[in-house]
Amino acid sequence: MATRDDVARLAGVSPSTVSYAISGRRTISDATKAKVLAAMRELNYTPDAFAQGLAGSRRGILALHFPTSVDGYSSTEFEYVSAAMERARALGYHMLLWSNPTTDVMGLESLVGQKLVAGVLLMEVSVNDPRFDVLRRAKIPFASIGRPDDSEDLSYVDNNFAEAGRIAVDYLADLGHQSIMYINVSVEDQQAGNGPAIRTARAIAQAAAARNIPMLEVPVENNARGGREALETYLQLASRPTAVLGLKEFATAGFVNAAGMASLQIPQDLSVIALGVSGRSAEMVAPALTTVAPPGERISQKAVDALVQGIEARVPQVIQELVSPEMAVRQSSGPAPKPKS
Amino acid sequence: MATRDDVARLAGVSPSTVSYAISGRRTISDATKAKVLAAMRELNYTPDAFAQGLAGSRRGILALHFPTSVDGYSSTEFEYVSAAMERARALGYHMLLWSNPTTDVMGLESLVGQKLVAGVLLMEVSVNDPRFDVLRRAKIPFASIGRPDDSEDLSYVDNNFAEAGRIAVDYLADLGHQSIMYINVSVEDQQAGNGPAIRTARAIAQAAAARNIPMLEVPVENNARGGREALETYLQLASRPTAVLGLKEFATAGFVNAAGMASLQIPQDLSVIALGVSGRSAEMVAPALTTVAPPGERISQKAVDALVQGIEARVPQVIQELVSPEMAVRQSSGPAPKPKS
DNA sequence: CTGAAAGCGCTAACAT
DNA sequence: ATGTTAGCGCTTTCAG
C-alpha cells in the first residue's frame, strides 16, 4: 500500500505538504494541491487511520456500549443502534459496538484504557449505572441514551417519560377509562434499576393520580409467557381495568394474544397501549398496537451529537435533552366499554 | 496516561522488556516479569491500541458491514449482529458497525483504505454483491454471512436453504397439504438479488416438485401492508392452498393477522410457516408462528471464526459452511383441512 | 535472559 | 507558500 511519502515523491513535494493538502490546515497553492491530488489518485492513497490516530489527537472512533441482555434485544433497540451509527458516520466517526455484562465493569475499563475510542455512548443505562463512574474516572468523553438518577454533570438524551405517561393516561381518561393496569418489567429488572421502567411507572402513577384513576402494576418478564401471566393476573382481578399500558413489546404482544385467546375483545372490552415500542413491532400484533414512543432515530442522533460535542468542543457543555414521545393510535385502543349495569 | 516507558522506568527495566513481558514473545525471568506486572498495575497501564496497530501488524478491529435498508431491520437481524460482536470479542477483536447503501461502493472502499480494520464481515449479501469485488481488489481478508452466486474462492457461512425448503415442504406434505403459497419479498428486492429470497424460492419449488405439490409465489413488501396484500391475493385464488410459507417476519405477521380479520382459522383452515424468523419474533404473532430457521448465533459465530482464520492463518483456507435450519412447530401449522365435498 | 535502536505512517511545531 | 524535523507509543530486529 502507498504511504504519504510515496505520494510526496510522486507529486514532487515534501511529505508535510501532502498532509496539509489533505487536512487543509494551512494554505496550499492550487497548483501544488492539484499535483498532490493527482498523485493521491494515481496511487489510490488513503491516510492510515492508525498512524493518524497515533500522531494526531483525533481518534475517529466512538463506542456504543450496552449491557448484554439475557432477554436479547428487539428491533426497537436495533433502530437506536442503526441510527447512532449513521449519525456517527455523518460526523466523521466510526462506531464500535461493545457489549458486556453490567457487572463486568472491567470490560469497559479495558476498552477505554486502550484509548481506541474517542468517546463512549451508553445505551440501556440504569438509574444507578456503574458505567458512569468508570468513564468519569477514565476522563473520557461520554454521553448516554437514557439517564441515571444522578445526572447533573453529564450529557444525555432521553425519552420524556413524564410526558409519555401524561399522553397515554389523558388519552385513556378522555375516552372514559376509569382504571389502568401497567405491565412493567420483571422485579429483577426493576431492582437492577431499569430507568424506563421506573420512570414510566412514576409518570403513569402521577398522571393517573391527576385524573383520579387507580393504577395497578404487574411485573412480568418481557416475553410471550410474561404477557400470558399478565393476562392471568388481569383475569383474576375483582374489577378489571378497561385499559392496559405495556412497557415492552414482547410482553405486551403476549398479553394481547392471550387476551384474544380468552375471547376478550380489544379494543371493545379493553384498550391496550404499548409504550416505547416502534411502529414496525406494533404492527406485528393484531390488533395493531397503539403506541406512545419517542422517535428512536432522533434520540440516537442527538445523543451522538452530544457526545461529539463533548469530544470536539474546546469548552464542552453539558447537554441534556428530553425528547417528546409521539402517539400513534392504531387498533388496540378506543373508548371505554359501557359499564354493565 | 501512563506509557510503556513509564512502566519500564518504574520497573527498572528497558522498554522492550515491558513489551515482551506483555506479549510473551520471548522468555522473561519470573522476577522481572513480576516487577513489570507490578509497575503496570500501579500505573494502571494498558497498551495504546493505535500505537500497537501502527508498530505491529495486528490491527484488532473487524468491520461488520451491511447495506442500509429502507425497510429497516428486525430483531432477527440484530441477533446476528450481537452474536457476531460477541464472538469477535471472544477472539480478541473489536467490532465496527458499518452500513451504507449497496450502490455506494465508495463507502466500503474508504473504510478499507484507511486500514482501520483487519477484516470485513459482510451481512445481507446479494447473489451478485458488488462488495466482494471491492474487498478482493483491496486484498483485505473478508468473509460473509450468506453468499453470492459466484462463491468459489470465498469464505462464507450460510443457511442451508435447500434443507429448509425440504423440511418445511415435507412437513406440510406429510400433513396432507396439497398446494402451497410462498410469500416472497418484493420484486425489487428479488431483482436486487436478495439471496435468501431467491434460494428459498428455488428450494421450495424443488421440494414441492418432489412431492408433486403445486406452488404459487406472491411477492410483497416486508411490512404489515404487504402481508395484507398477500392475503387479498390468497382470497382471490380459485382454489386456495392450505399452506403458506412466509419468508419475512413483518409480511408473514401481516398475513396472519389479516387472515384472522377475514375469519380464516389458522391452523384449521390453513397452515402458516415462517422461514428464517427468530423465535422471539414468531411469538409476537397469534397464533405463534411455526418456524424453520437456522440458529442465528451459530451462523454469526462461524462466520466470524472464518474471517479470523483468514486473517491469522499463515495459509488461509476457504471455509464454506451451510448451517442446518431447525424447525420449531408452534401454533400456526397443523394437518390439512378435510376437503369439502 | 535483557537492552538499545530502528522504524511503523502520520501530525504539527519549527523553519525559511 | 512550502520544506525539515521531532515525536506519537508501540513492535521487532540486532546486539550483547
XYZ file of C-alpha atoms in Angstrom, chain B residues 29-310:
282
model
C 12.522 -14.310 34.020
C 9.776 -14.606 36.551
C 11.441 -11.994 38.686
C 11.424 -9.234 36.091
C 8.019 -10.229 34.846
C 6.682 -9.737 38.332
C 8.302 -6.313 38.564
C 6.805 -5.282 35.262
C 3.366 -6.517 36.182
C 3.508 -4.652 39.464
C 4.514 -1.444 37.727
C 1.768 -1.895 35.161
C -0.800 -2.311 37.856
C 0.444 0.645 39.809
C 0.279 2.940 36.802
C -2.920 1.367 35.576
C -1.274 0.823 32.252
C -2.893 -0.535 29.118
C -1.062 -0.523 25.797
C -2.250 2.098 23.352
C -4.232 0.376 20.620
C -3.209 2.857 17.963
C 0.476 2.573 18.715
C 0.234 -1.186 18.733
C -1.580 -1.147 15.455
C 0.930 1.143 13.824
C 4.040 -0.591 15.056
C 2.872 -4.151 14.828
C 0.976 -5.938 12.183
C -2.086 -6.818 14.196
C -4.971 -4.429 13.928
C -7.560 -5.829 16.226
C -10.693 -4.469 14.633
C -13.191 -6.206 12.419
C -15.913 -4.494 10.460
C -19.430 -5.798 10.176
C -20.882 -4.369 7.015
C -24.486 -4.372 5.903
C -26.315 -2.320 3.325
C -28.627 0.281 4.751
C -32.121 -0.988 4.241
C -35.066 1.257 3.611
C -37.203 -1.341 5.275
C -35.091 -1.306 8.372
C -34.054 -4.447 10.120
C -35.781 -6.725 12.536
C -34.784 -8.250 15.809
C -33.775 -11.347 13.874
C -31.035 -9.377 12.184
C -29.946 -7.837 15.438
C -29.363 -11.304 16.782
C -26.832 -11.861 14.041
C -25.114 -8.613 14.836
C -24.970 -9.236 18.563
C -23.690 -12.728 18.145
C -21.004 -11.624 15.714
C -19.857 -8.949 18.086
C -19.631 -11.304 20.986
C -17.682 -13.833 19.018
C -15.282 -11.188 17.816
C -14.657 -10.110 21.339
C -14.038 -13.673 22.417
C -11.350 -13.856 19.746
C -9.761 -10.610 20.828
C -11.198 -8.272 18.238
C -13.301 -5.189 18.332
C -16.290 -4.975 16.054
C -17.015 -1.924 14.000
C -20.506 -1.478 12.622
C -20.614 -0.106 9.137
C -23.511 0.426 6.855
C -24.125 2.284 3.658
C -26.191 1.921 0.519
C -25.132 -1.010 -1.641
C -24.881 1.289 -4.584
C -22.270 3.338 -2.769
C -19.272 1.087 -3.082
C -17.013 4.035 -2.365
C -18.081 3.915 1.233
C -16.654 0.458 1.708
C -13.580 1.411 -0.244
C -12.790 4.302 2.042
C -13.253 2.164 5.118
C -10.859 -0.414 3.813
C -8.381 2.133 2.520
C -7.856 3.538 5.964
C -6.559 0.181 7.042
C -8.520 0.595 10.213
C -9.903 -2.908 10.139
C -8.144 -6.222 9.809
C -11.038 -7.807 8.010
C -14.612 -7.341 6.933
C -17.645 -9.484 7.583
C -20.430 -8.959 5.092
C -24.065 -9.315 6.034
C -27.134 -9.266 3.814
C -25.215 -10.244 0.743
C -26.958 -10.428 -2.583
C -26.275 -13.021 -5.270
C -24.250 -10.525 -7.303
C -22.996 -8.411 -4.469
C -20.539 -5.767 -5.664
C -18.872 -5.591 -2.296
C -16.937 -8.778 -2.880
C -15.021 -7.293 -5.777
C -14.134 -4.254 -3.769
C -12.729 -6.369 -0.991
C -10.938 -8.718 -3.314
C -9.242 -5.824 -5.024
C -8.308 -4.319 -1.695
C -6.720 -7.607 -0.712
C -8.251 -7.446 2.701
C -9.493 -10.570 4.435
C -13.242 -10.990 4.367
C -15.999 -13.494 4.909
C -19.720 -13.332 4.643
C -22.931 -14.370 6.260
C -24.762 -15.553 3.201
C -23.169 -16.000 -0.189
C -23.188 -14.665 -3.738
C -23.705 -16.878 -6.769
C -20.030 -16.868 -7.579
C -18.622 -18.027 -4.303
C -15.893 -20.441 -5.224
C -12.942 -18.654 -3.672
C -14.514 -17.084 -0.656
C -15.331 -17.988 2.892
C -18.937 -17.860 3.962
C -21.439 -19.338 6.304
C -24.994 -19.517 5.154
C -28.323 -21.020 5.925
C -28.939 -24.313 4.201
C -31.896 -23.133 2.203
C -32.350 -26.358 0.302
C -32.731 -28.189 3.557
C -35.065 -25.554 4.941
C -37.298 -25.881 1.906
C -37.318 -29.622 2.206
C -38.107 -29.602 5.898
C -40.987 -27.200 5.516
C -42.474 -28.789 2.435
C -42.121 -32.347 3.692
C -43.712 -31.381 6.973
C -46.663 -29.878 5.148
C -46.942 -32.664 2.624
C -46.907 -35.241 5.387
C -49.798 -33.404 6.981
C -51.778 -33.717 3.790
C -51.363 -30.285 2.303
C -51.665 -30.353 -1.456
C -50.639 -26.921 -2.551
C -48.500 -24.129 -1.213
C -48.351 -20.394 -1.454
C -44.988 -18.714 -0.894
C -44.885 -15.129 0.287
C -41.699 -13.794 -1.214
C -40.001 -10.423 -0.856
C -40.870 -7.663 -3.287
C -39.973 -7.914 -6.946
C -37.483 -5.093 -6.482
C -35.753 -6.982 -3.708
C -35.617 -10.084 -5.830
C -34.168 -8.173 -8.717
C -31.660 -6.657 -6.335
C -30.506 -10.214 -5.851
C -31.737 -10.988 -2.352
C -30.033 -14.312 -1.752
C -32.324 -15.858 0.865
C -35.393 -14.971 -1.189
C -34.010 -16.471 -4.348
C -32.571 -19.586 -2.767
C -35.642 -20.185 -0.681
C -37.912 -19.885 -3.688
C -35.737 -22.346 -5.553
C -35.633 -24.740 -2.611
C -39.357 -24.690 -2.054
C -40.058 -25.162 -5.727
C -37.787 -28.176 -5.831
C -39.093 -29.717 -2.659
C -42.670 -29.109 -3.769
C -41.998 -30.651 -7.156
C -40.500 -33.690 -5.459
C -43.729 -34.119 -3.535
C -45.841 -33.257 -6.542
C -47.285 -30.170 -4.963
C -48.003 -27.004 -6.905
C -46.540 -23.787 -5.557
C -47.631 -20.231 -6.082
C -45.321 -17.319 -5.406
C -46.597 -13.963 -4.189
C -44.142 -11.082 -3.874
C -44.915 -8.367 -1.359
C -43.075 -5.828 0.707
C -41.948 -6.881 4.127
C -44.426 -4.978 6.245
C -47.948 -5.322 7.546
C -49.435 -3.892 4.377
C -47.510 -6.382 2.291
C -48.967 -9.145 4.401
C -52.475 -7.848 3.843
C -51.871 -7.726 0.120
C -50.732 -11.313 0.213
C -53.958 -12.261 1.927
C -56.024 -10.431 -0.677
C -54.247 -12.342 -3.371
C -54.845 -15.517 -1.443
C -58.549 -14.877 -1.032
C -58.989 -14.287 -4.732
C -57.495 -17.605 -5.704
C -59.860 -20.026 -7.327
C -58.534 -22.895 -5.295
C -56.814 -21.741 -2.166
C -53.699 -23.505 -0.990
C -53.970 -24.865 2.513
C -50.400 -23.973 3.346
C -48.490 -20.719 3.259
C -44.769 -20.208 3.621
C -43.592 -16.735 4.507
C -40.047 -15.516 4.206
C -40.068 -12.324 6.205
C -41.488 -11.702 9.609
C -43.364 -8.460 9.115
C -45.098 -9.606 5.960
C -45.878 -13.009 7.421
C -47.276 -11.460 10.576
C -49.352 -9.112 8.470
C -50.716 -12.030 6.505
C -51.638 -13.981 9.605
C -53.297 -11.002 11.225
C -55.244 -10.184 8.086
C -56.311 -13.804 7.838
C -57.630 -13.548 11.360
C -59.652 -10.482 10.422
C -61.063 -12.384 7.463
C -62.182 -15.146 9.797
C -59.796 -17.675 8.415
C -58.787 -20.124 11.096
C -55.112 -20.845 11.457
C -54.159 -23.680 11.552
C -57.580 -25.243 10.967
C -58.203 -23.633 7.584
C -54.629 -23.116 6.580
C -51.145 -23.627 7.948
C -48.504 -20.925 8.008
C -44.786 -21.424 8.383
C -42.325 -18.587 8.720
C -38.875 -19.130 7.290
C -35.781 -17.614 8.816
C -37.640 -15.922 11.619
C -36.395 -15.979 15.204
C -38.421 -17.496 17.984
C -38.913 -14.203 19.755
C -40.483 -12.667 16.709
C -42.540 -15.762 15.986
C -44.148 -15.488 19.385
C -45.276 -11.933 18.868
C -47.858 -13.231 16.453
C -51.062 -15.071 17.290
C -51.164 -17.912 16.649
C -47.442 -18.199 17.347
C -45.686 -18.987 14.105
C -44.184 -22.320 13.318
C -40.712 -21.556 12.032
C -37.904 -23.125 10.088
C -34.820 -21.065 10.758
C -31.114 -21.523 11.258
C -29.646 -20.700 14.652
C -28.530 -17.141 14.010
C -25.873 -17.014 16.693
C -24.200 -20.062 15.312
C -24.068 -18.675 11.800
C -22.573 -15.431 13.044
C -20.135 -17.220 15.233
C -18.843 -19.453 12.494
C -18.649 -16.579 10.062
C -16.501 -14.622 12.488
C -14.362 -17.682 13.007
C -13.883 -17.985 9.266
C -12.926 -14.339 8.977
C -10.441 -14.504 11.809
C -8.972 -17.638 10.348
C -8.488 -15.740 7.100
